[in-house]
PDB file of C-alpha atoms in Angstrom:
ATOM      1  CA  ASP Z  13      17.978 -16.911   8.954  1.00 65.00           C
ATOM      2  CA  ALA Z  14      21.731 -17.315   8.726  1.00 68.00           C
ATOM      3  CA  LYS Z  15      23.259 -19.121  11.695  1.00 84.00           C
ATOM      4  CA  THR Z  16      26.510 -17.171  11.542  1.00 93.00           C
ATOM      5  CA  THR Z  17      27.793 -13.775  12.629  1.00 94.00           C
ATOM      6  CA  GLN Z  18      30.543 -11.999  10.698  1.00 96.00           C
ATOM      7  CA  PRO Z  19      32.002  -8.497  10.786  1.00 97.00           C
ATOM      8  CA  THR Z  20      30.524  -6.264   8.132  1.00 96.00           C
ATOM      9  CA  SER Z  21      33.857  -5.229   6.668  1.00 97.00           C
ATOM     10  CA  MET Z  22      37.617  -5.665   7.012  1.00 98.00           C
ATOM     11  CA  ASP Z  23      40.717  -4.226   5.401  1.00 97.00           C
ATOM     12  CA  CYS Z  24      43.952  -6.042   4.690  1.00 96.00           C
ATOM     13  CA  ALA Z  25      47.259  -4.922   3.205  1.00 97.00           C
ATOM     14  CA  GLU Z  26      48.344  -6.646   0.017  1.00 97.00           C
ATOM     15  CA  GLY Z  27      50.768  -9.493   0.745  1.00 97.00           C
ATOM     16  CA  ARG Z  28      49.683  -9.843   4.350  1.00 97.00           C
ATOM     17  CA  ALA Z  29      47.509 -12.591   5.783  1.00 97.00           C
ATOM     18  CA  ALA Z  30      43.775 -11.898   5.916  1.00 98.00           C
ATOM     19  CA  ASN Z  31      42.039 -13.480   8.907  1.00 98.00           C
ATOM     20  CA  LEU Z  32      38.252 -13.494   8.638  1.00 98.00           C
ATOM     21  CA  PRO Z  33      36.358 -14.531  11.785  1.00 98.00           C
ATOM     22  CA  CYS Z  34      32.973 -16.187  12.008  1.00 97.00           C
ATOM     23  CA  ASN Z  35      30.807 -17.057  15.001  1.00 96.00           C
ATOM     24  CA  HIS Z  36      28.431 -19.998  14.798  1.00 94.00           C
ATOM     25  CA  SER Z  37      27.565 -20.722  18.406  1.00 93.00           C
ATOM     26  CA  THR Z  38      24.428 -22.755  17.579  1.00 90.00           C
ATOM     27  CA  ILE Z  39      26.136 -25.143  15.166  1.00 90.00           C
ATOM     28  CA  SER Z  40      24.980 -28.742  15.528  1.00 86.00           C
ATOM     29  CA  GLY Z  41      27.135 -31.837  15.410  1.00 84.00           C
ATOM     30  CA  ASN Z  42      26.346 -32.761  11.808  1.00 83.00           C
ATOM     31  CA  GLU Z  43      26.727 -29.289  10.320  1.00 86.00           C
ATOM     32  CA  TYR Z  44      29.716 -28.289   8.234  1.00 88.00           C
ATOM     33  CA  VAL Z  45      31.316 -24.860   8.098  1.00 92.00           C
ATOM     34  CA  TYR Z  46      31.555 -23.569   4.525  1.00 92.00           C
ATOM     35  CA  TRP Z  47      33.223 -20.477   3.161  1.00 95.00           C
ATOM     36  CA  TYR Z  48      32.277 -18.895  -0.133  1.00 95.00           C
ATOM     37  CA  ARG Z  49      33.272 -15.581  -1.625  1.00 97.00           C
ATOM     38  CA  GLN Z  50      31.652 -13.330  -4.177  1.00 96.00           C
ATOM     39  CA  ILE Z  51      33.638 -10.977  -6.317  1.00 95.00           C
ATOM     40  CA  HIS Z  52      31.653  -8.062  -7.686  1.00 88.00           C
ATOM     41  CA  SER Z  53      29.118  -9.067 -10.351  1.00 84.00           C
ATOM     42  CA  GLN Z  54      30.054 -12.742 -10.226  1.00 91.00           C
ATOM     43  CA  GLY Z  55      28.384 -15.796  -8.711  1.00 94.00           C
ATOM     44  CA  PRO Z  56      29.626 -17.057  -5.334  1.00 94.00           C
ATOM     45  CA  GLN Z  57      32.796 -19.167  -5.424  1.00 94.00           C
ATOM     46  CA  TYR Z  58      33.493 -22.068  -3.096  1.00 92.00           C
ATOM     47  CA  ILE Z  59      36.641 -21.645  -0.979  1.00 95.00           C
ATOM     48  CA  ILE Z  60      36.818 -24.362   1.657  1.00 94.00           C
ATOM     49  CA  HIS Z  61      34.773 -26.322   4.161  1.00 91.00           C
ATOM     50  CA  GLY Z  62      35.330 -28.341   7.327  1.00 91.00           C
ATOM     51  CA  LEU Z  63      33.543 -30.317  10.002  1.00 90.00           C
ATOM     52  CA  LYS Z  64      35.838 -30.577  13.013  1.00 90.00           C
ATOM     53  CA  ASN Z  65      39.443 -30.535  11.878  1.00 90.00           C
ATOM     54  CA  ASN Z  66      41.371 -27.644  10.447  1.00 95.00           C
ATOM     55  CA  GLU Z  67      41.546 -27.710   6.669  1.00 96.00           C
ATOM     56  CA  THR Z  68      43.909 -26.257   4.064  1.00 97.00           C
ATOM     57  CA  ASN Z  69      43.735 -26.087   0.308  1.00 96.00           C
ATOM     58  CA  GLU Z  70      45.380 -24.040  -2.418  1.00 95.00           C
ATOM     59  CA  MET Z  71      43.183 -21.035  -1.672  1.00 95.00           C
ATOM     60  CA  ALA Z  72      42.963 -20.810   2.090  1.00 97.00           C
ATOM     61  CA  SER Z  73      43.090 -22.390   5.524  1.00 98.00           C
ATOM     62  CA  LEU Z  74      40.137 -22.952   7.820  1.00 98.00           C
ATOM     63  CA  ILE Z  75      40.682 -23.013  11.570  1.00 98.00           C
ATOM     64  CA  ILE Z  76      37.740 -24.342  13.624  1.00 96.00           C
ATOM     65  CA  THR Z  77      37.785 -24.001  17.400  1.00 96.00           C
ATOM     66  CA  GLU Z  78      37.588 -27.154  19.470  1.00 95.00           C
ATOM     67  CA  ASP Z  79      34.036 -26.366  20.612  1.00 94.00           C
ATOM     68  CA  ARG Z  80      33.140 -25.610  16.949  1.00 94.00           C
ATOM     69  CA  LYS Z  81      31.425 -22.368  17.940  1.00 95.00           C
ATOM     70  CA  SER Z  82      33.669 -20.208  15.817  1.00 96.00           C
ATOM     71  CA  SER Z  83      36.080 -20.407  12.919  1.00 97.00           C
ATOM     72  CA  THR Z  84      38.603 -18.299  11.019  1.00 98.00           C
ATOM     73  CA  LEU Z  85      39.300 -18.249   7.317  1.00 98.00           C
ATOM     74  CA  ILE Z  86      42.910 -17.399   6.547  1.00 98.00           C
ATOM     75  CA  LEU Z  87      44.114 -16.116   3.186  1.00 98.00           C
ATOM     76  CA  PRO Z  88      47.875 -16.416   3.713  1.00 97.00           C
ATOM     77  CA  HIS Z  89      49.059 -13.787   1.226  1.00 95.00           C
ATOM     78  CA  ALA Z  90      46.178 -11.557   0.207  1.00 97.00           C
ATOM     79  CA  THR Z  91      46.215  -9.993  -3.254  1.00 97.00           C
ATOM     80  CA  LEU Z  92      44.082  -7.250  -4.748  1.00 97.00           C
ATOM     81  CA  ARG Z  93      42.063  -9.962  -6.514  1.00 96.00           C
ATOM     82  CA  ASP Z  94      40.961 -11.286  -3.125  1.00 97.00           C
ATOM     83  CA  THR Z  95      38.811  -8.198  -2.610  1.00 97.00           C
ATOM     84  CA  ALA Z  96      35.316  -9.684  -2.290  1.00 97.00           C
ATOM     85  CA  VAL Z  97      32.452 -10.439   0.075  1.00 97.00           C
ATOM     86  CA  TYR Z  98      33.225 -13.550   2.116  1.00 98.00           C
ATOM     87  CA  TYR Z  99      30.375 -15.681   3.406  1.00 96.00           C
ATOM     88  CA  CYS Z 100      30.615 -18.118   6.298  1.00 95.00           C
ATOM     89  CA  ILE Z 101      27.805 -20.687   6.237  1.00 91.00           C
ATOM     90  CA  VAL Z 102      26.891 -23.636   8.409  1.00 88.00           C
ATOM     91  CA  SER Z 103      24.893 -26.305   6.686  1.00 83.00           C
ATOM     92  CA  TYR Z 104      24.054 -29.966   6.680  1.00 73.00           C
ATOM     93  CA  TYR Z 105      23.529 -31.664   3.397  1.00 55.00           C
ATOM     94  CA  GLY Z 106      21.331 -34.656   3.482  1.00 50.00           C
ATOM     95  CA  GLY Z 107      17.776 -35.784   3.702  1.00 44.00           C
ATOM     96  CA  SER Z 108      15.366 -33.000   2.923  1.00 43.00           C
ATOM     97  CA  GLN Z 109      17.779 -30.200   3.689  1.00 50.00           C
ATOM     98  CA  GLY Z 110      20.251 -29.277   1.050  1.00 58.00           C
ATOM     99  CA  ASN Z 111      20.523 -25.549   0.933  1.00 72.00           C
ATOM    100  CA  LEU Z 112      23.112 -23.003   1.922  1.00 81.00           C
ATOM    101  CA  ILE Z 113      21.748 -20.073   3.922  1.00 83.00           C
ATOM    102  CA  PHE Z 114      23.796 -16.952   3.212  1.00 87.00           C
ATOM    103  CA  GLY Z 115      24.072 -14.020   5.593  1.00 87.00           C
ATOM    104  CA  LYS Z 116      25.444 -10.616   4.618  1.00 89.00           C
ATOM    105  CA  GLY Z 117      29.079 -11.718   4.793  1.00 95.00           C
ATOM    106  CA  THR Z 118      32.257  -9.733   5.346  1.00 97.00           C
ATOM    107  CA  LYS Z 119      33.380  -7.281   2.721  1.00 97.00           C
ATOM    108  CA  LEU Z 120      37.168  -7.689   2.538  1.00 98.00           C
ATOM    109  CA  SER Z 121      39.096  -4.860   0.923  1.00 98.00           C
ATOM    110  CA  VAL Z 122      42.721  -5.649   0.073  1.00 98.00           C
ATOM    111  CA  LYS Z 123      44.700  -2.446  -0.269  1.00 96.00           C
ATOM    112  CA  PRO Z 124      48.055  -1.859  -1.998  1.00 95.00           C
TER     113      PRO Z 124
ATOM    114  CA  GLY W   4      30.284 -27.434 -20.287  1.00 52.00           C
ATOM    115  CA  ALA W   5      32.921 -26.462 -17.800  1.00 77.00           C
ATOM    116  CA  GLY W   6      30.611 -24.737 -15.342  1.00 94.00           C
ATOM    117  CA  VAL W   7      27.040 -23.801 -14.518  1.00 96.00           C
ATOM    118  CA  SER W   8      25.514 -21.836 -17.368  1.00 97.00           C
ATOM    119  CA  GLN W   9      22.608 -19.424 -16.964  1.00 98.00           C
ATOM    120  CA  THR W  10      20.661 -17.778 -19.730  1.00 97.00           C
ATOM    121  CA  PRO W  11      19.900 -15.062 -20.447  1.00 97.00           C
ATOM    122  CA  SER W  12      22.540 -13.063 -18.622  1.00 96.00           C
ATOM    123  CA  ASN W  13      20.233 -10.053 -18.585  1.00 97.00           C
ATOM    124  CA  LYS W  14      16.475  -9.814 -18.931  1.00 98.00           C
ATOM    125  CA  VAL W  15      14.338  -6.680 -18.938  1.00 98.00           C
ATOM    126  CA  THR W  16      10.601  -7.220 -18.815  1.00 98.00           C
ATOM    127  CA  GLU W  17       7.512  -5.165 -18.231  1.00 98.00           C
ATOM    128  CA  LYS W  18       5.491  -5.428 -15.040  1.00 98.00           C
ATOM    129  CA  GLY W  19       2.869  -8.139 -15.356  1.00 98.00           C
ATOM    130  CA  LYS W  20       4.725 -10.199 -17.946  1.00 98.00           C
ATOM    131  CA  TYR W  21       5.855 -13.840 -17.654  1.00 98.00           C
ATOM    132  CA  VAL W  22       9.555 -14.748 -17.677  1.00 98.00           C
ATOM    133  CA  GLU W  23      11.595 -17.934 -17.781  1.00 98.00           C
ATOM    134  CA  LEU W  24      15.174 -18.205 -16.566  1.00 98.00           C
ATOM    135  CA  ARG W  25      17.251 -21.205 -17.579  1.00 98.00           C
ATOM    136  CA  CYS W  26      20.020 -23.055 -15.745  1.00 98.00           C
ATOM    137  CA  ASP W  27      22.343 -25.693 -17.232  1.00 98.00           C
ATOM    138  CA  PRO W  28      24.132 -27.427 -14.347  1.00 96.00           C
ATOM    139  CA  ILE W  29      27.466 -29.185 -14.481  1.00 95.00           C
ATOM    140  CA  SER W  30      27.058 -32.550 -16.177  1.00 93.00           C
ATOM    141  CA  GLY W  31      26.411 -35.330 -13.679  1.00 91.00           C
ATOM    142  CA  HIS W  32      25.417 -33.058 -10.808  1.00 92.00           C
ATOM    143  CA  THR W  33      22.262 -34.364  -9.199  1.00 90.00           C
ATOM    144  CA  ALA W  34      21.525 -31.383  -6.959  1.00 90.00           C
ATOM    145  CA  LEU W  35      20.479 -27.995  -8.345  1.00 93.00           C
ATOM    146  CA  TYR W  36      19.701 -24.804  -6.422  1.00 93.00           C
ATOM    147  CA  TRP W  37      18.089 -21.473  -7.213  1.00 96.00           C
ATOM    148  CA  TYR W  38      18.848 -18.303  -5.282  1.00 95.00           C
ATOM    149  CA  ARG W  39      18.070 -14.652  -5.810  1.00 96.00           C
ATOM    150  CA  GLN W  40      20.206 -11.733  -4.735  1.00 96.00           C
ATOM    151  CA  SER W  41      19.142  -8.152  -4.241  1.00 94.00           C
ATOM    152  CA  LEU W  42      21.646  -5.310  -4.201  1.00 91.00           C
ATOM    153  CA  GLY W  43      23.775  -5.318  -1.060  1.00 88.00           C
ATOM    154  CA  GLN W  44      22.333  -8.565   0.249  1.00 91.00           C
ATOM    155  CA  GLY W  45      23.569 -12.142   0.353  1.00 92.00           C
ATOM    156  CA  PRO W  46      21.968 -14.743  -1.902  1.00 93.00           C
ATOM    157  CA  GLU W  47      18.499 -15.793  -0.727  1.00 93.00           C
ATOM    158  CA  PHE W  48      17.550 -19.454  -1.083  1.00 91.00           C
ATOM    159  CA  LEU W  49      14.528 -20.196  -3.286  1.00 94.00           C
ATOM    160  CA  ILE W  50      14.385 -23.917  -4.121  1.00 93.00           C
ATOM    161  CA  TYR W  51      16.558 -26.954  -4.587  1.00 90.00           C
ATOM    162  CA  PHE W  52      16.165 -30.127  -6.622  1.00 92.00           C
ATOM    163  CA  GLN W  53      17.528 -33.566  -6.001  1.00 88.00           C
ATOM    164  CA  GLY W  54      17.222 -35.176  -9.414  1.00 90.00           C
ATOM    165  CA  THR W  55      13.877 -34.277 -10.969  1.00 91.00           C
ATOM    166  CA  GLY W  56      12.010 -33.539  -7.768  1.00 89.00           C
ATOM    167  CA  ALA W  57      11.928 -30.377  -5.719  1.00 88.00           C
ATOM    168  CA  ALA W  58      13.325 -31.463  -2.350  1.00 84.00           C
ATOM    169  CA  ASP W  59      12.812 -28.086  -0.703  1.00 87.00           C
ATOM    170  CA  ASP W  60      10.817 -25.195  -2.163  1.00 91.00           C
ATOM    171  CA  SER W  61      10.352 -23.336   1.102  1.00 90.00           C
ATOM    172  CA  GLY W  62      12.164 -20.256  -0.199  1.00 92.00           C
ATOM    173  CA  LEU W  63       9.807 -19.510  -3.073  1.00 95.00           C
ATOM    174  CA  PRO W  64       8.203 -16.198  -2.061  1.00 95.00           C
ATOM    175  CA  ASN W  65       4.720 -16.860  -3.446  1.00 95.00           C
ATOM    176  CA  ASP W  66       2.783 -18.852  -6.023  1.00 96.00           C
ATOM    177  CA  ARG W  67       3.952 -16.630  -8.870  1.00 98.00           C
ATOM    178  CA  PHE W  68       7.279 -18.434  -8.696  1.00 98.00           C
ATOM    179  CA  PHE W  69       7.678 -21.975  -9.982  1.00 97.00           C
ATOM    180  CA  ALA W  70      10.647 -24.101 -11.030  1.00 97.00           C
ATOM    181  CA  VAL W  71      10.976 -27.362 -12.923  1.00 97.00           C
ATOM    182  CA  ARG W  72      13.697 -29.831 -13.737  1.00 96.00           C
ATOM    183  CA  PRO W  73      11.884 -32.441 -15.858  1.00 95.00           C
ATOM    184  CA  GLU W  74      14.840 -34.607 -16.878  1.00 94.00           C
ATOM    185  CA  GLY W  75      17.065 -34.085 -13.887  1.00 91.00           C
ATOM    186  CA  SER W  76      19.453 -31.791 -15.717  1.00 94.00           C
ATOM    187  CA  VAL W  77      18.386 -28.379 -17.059  1.00 97.00           C
ATOM    188  CA  SER W  78      16.116 -26.342 -14.800  1.00 98.00           C
ATOM    189  CA  THR W  79      13.807 -23.431 -15.561  1.00 98.00           C
ATOM    190  CA  LEU W  80      12.651 -20.852 -13.036  1.00 98.00           C
ATOM    191  CA  LYS W  81       9.324 -19.369 -14.064  1.00 98.00           C
ATOM    192  CA  ILE W  82       7.898 -16.119 -12.762  1.00 98.00           C
ATOM    193  CA  GLN W  83       4.327 -15.131 -13.573  1.00 98.00           C
ATOM    194  CA  ARG W  84       2.844 -11.622 -13.429  1.00 98.00           C
ATOM    195  CA  THR W  85       6.210 -10.072 -12.660  1.00 98.00           C
ATOM    196  CA  GLU W  86       6.402  -7.197 -10.197  1.00 97.00           C
ATOM    197  CA  ARG W  87       9.061  -4.506  -9.804  1.00 97.00           C
ATOM    198  CA  GLY W  88      10.078  -6.137  -6.521  1.00 96.00           C
ATOM    199  CA  ASP W  89      11.121  -9.250  -8.445  1.00 97.00           C
ATOM    200  CA  SER W  90      14.061  -7.322  -9.879  1.00 97.00           C
ATOM    201  CA  ALA W  91      17.227  -9.061  -8.693  1.00 97.00           C
ATOM    202  CA  VAL W  92      20.050 -11.331  -9.822  1.00 97.00           C
ATOM    203  CA  TYR W  93      18.849 -14.930  -9.972  1.00 98.00           C
ATOM    204  CA  LEU W  94      21.621 -17.420  -9.264  1.00 97.00           C
ATOM    205  CA  CYS W  95      21.718 -21.122 -10.013  1.00 96.00           C
ATOM    206  CA  ALA W  96      24.112 -23.619  -8.450  1.00 94.00           C
ATOM    207  CA  SER W  97      24.708 -27.340  -8.745  1.00 92.00           C
ATOM    208  CA  SER W  98      26.521 -29.959  -6.720  1.00 89.00           C
ATOM    209  CA  LEU W  99      27.452 -33.551  -7.270  1.00 86.00           C
ATOM    210  CA  THR W 100      25.232 -34.799  -4.460  1.00 77.00           C
ATOM    211  CA  VAL W 101      23.576 -33.478  -1.356  1.00 65.00           C
ATOM    212  CA  ALA W 102      25.859 -35.469   0.897  1.00 62.00           C
ATOM    213  CA  GLY W 103      27.579 -33.581   3.650  1.00 62.00           C
ATOM    214  CA  GLY W 104      30.696 -31.726   2.688  1.00 66.00           C
ATOM    215  CA  THR W 105      29.800 -31.254  -0.961  1.00 75.00           C
ATOM    216  CA  GLU W 106      30.667 -27.953  -2.587  1.00 85.00           C
ATOM    217  CA  ALA W 107      28.201 -26.103  -4.777  1.00 89.00           C
ATOM    218  CA  PHE W 108      29.212 -24.404  -8.022  1.00 92.00           C
ATOM    219  CA  PHE W 109      27.398 -21.212  -8.962  1.00 94.00           C
ATOM    220  CA  GLY W 110      26.625 -19.709 -12.322  1.00 96.00           C
ATOM    221  CA  GLN W 111      27.085 -16.032 -13.154  1.00 95.00           C
ATOM    222  CA  GLY W 112      23.418 -15.311 -12.659  1.00 97.00           C
ATOM    223  CA  THR W 113      20.604 -13.728 -14.641  1.00 98.00           C
ATOM    224  CA  ARG W 114      19.966 -10.078 -13.890  1.00 97.00           C
ATOM    225  CA  LEU W 115      16.202  -9.546 -14.061  1.00 98.00           C
ATOM    226  CA  THR W 116      14.865  -6.017 -14.290  1.00 98.00           C
ATOM    227  CA  VAL W 117      11.113  -5.446 -14.137  1.00 98.00           C
ATOM    228  CA  VAL W 118      10.104  -2.007 -15.406  1.00 97.00           C
TER     229      VAL W 118
END
């Protein structure tokens, strides 16, 4: 089972920041937080990941709370093309475990 | 190639038939994953390979499903005696390693329809 809890759906106005929350209260010390998104009829696309520190790349920012029990993905200026299902995943790569367990994600609708 | 390639993109087969789905990972990626996705659901893990060996096949639903990666590159997912419930999009992904913090790249999937 997925170790994360996300809202089922969210709306965001085009040009505004989209803030997608994720709870992962059972995360262990060696597990990363990953975010992927899936645009209709396409394979999932990697967005960003982090362990403890906040991270930023050209797509998004990831804010992880100090206790690591929750995180927020921020799309700073959402566009219509950001409409997708966003998945928050906690996972540890290494040893015999190397898979990403997807939940149902958050369906983000960016509206004009 | 530039990304993960899956063939065919669509496959329609009759109940009871055997099918093979192919995945070409990104060159140099040692880890390869298979998922399947039913309508309205997130991808469901099936199996992953580290090199030629299956490191975790705990997601395979039953013994009708089998996957190989004989040379550590291309992988084939094989489904015997297909059932209508096997209809789904089958996704393949690859990553450079299985070290922590490695991103996985997904293909566009093969849509399997069992009639």
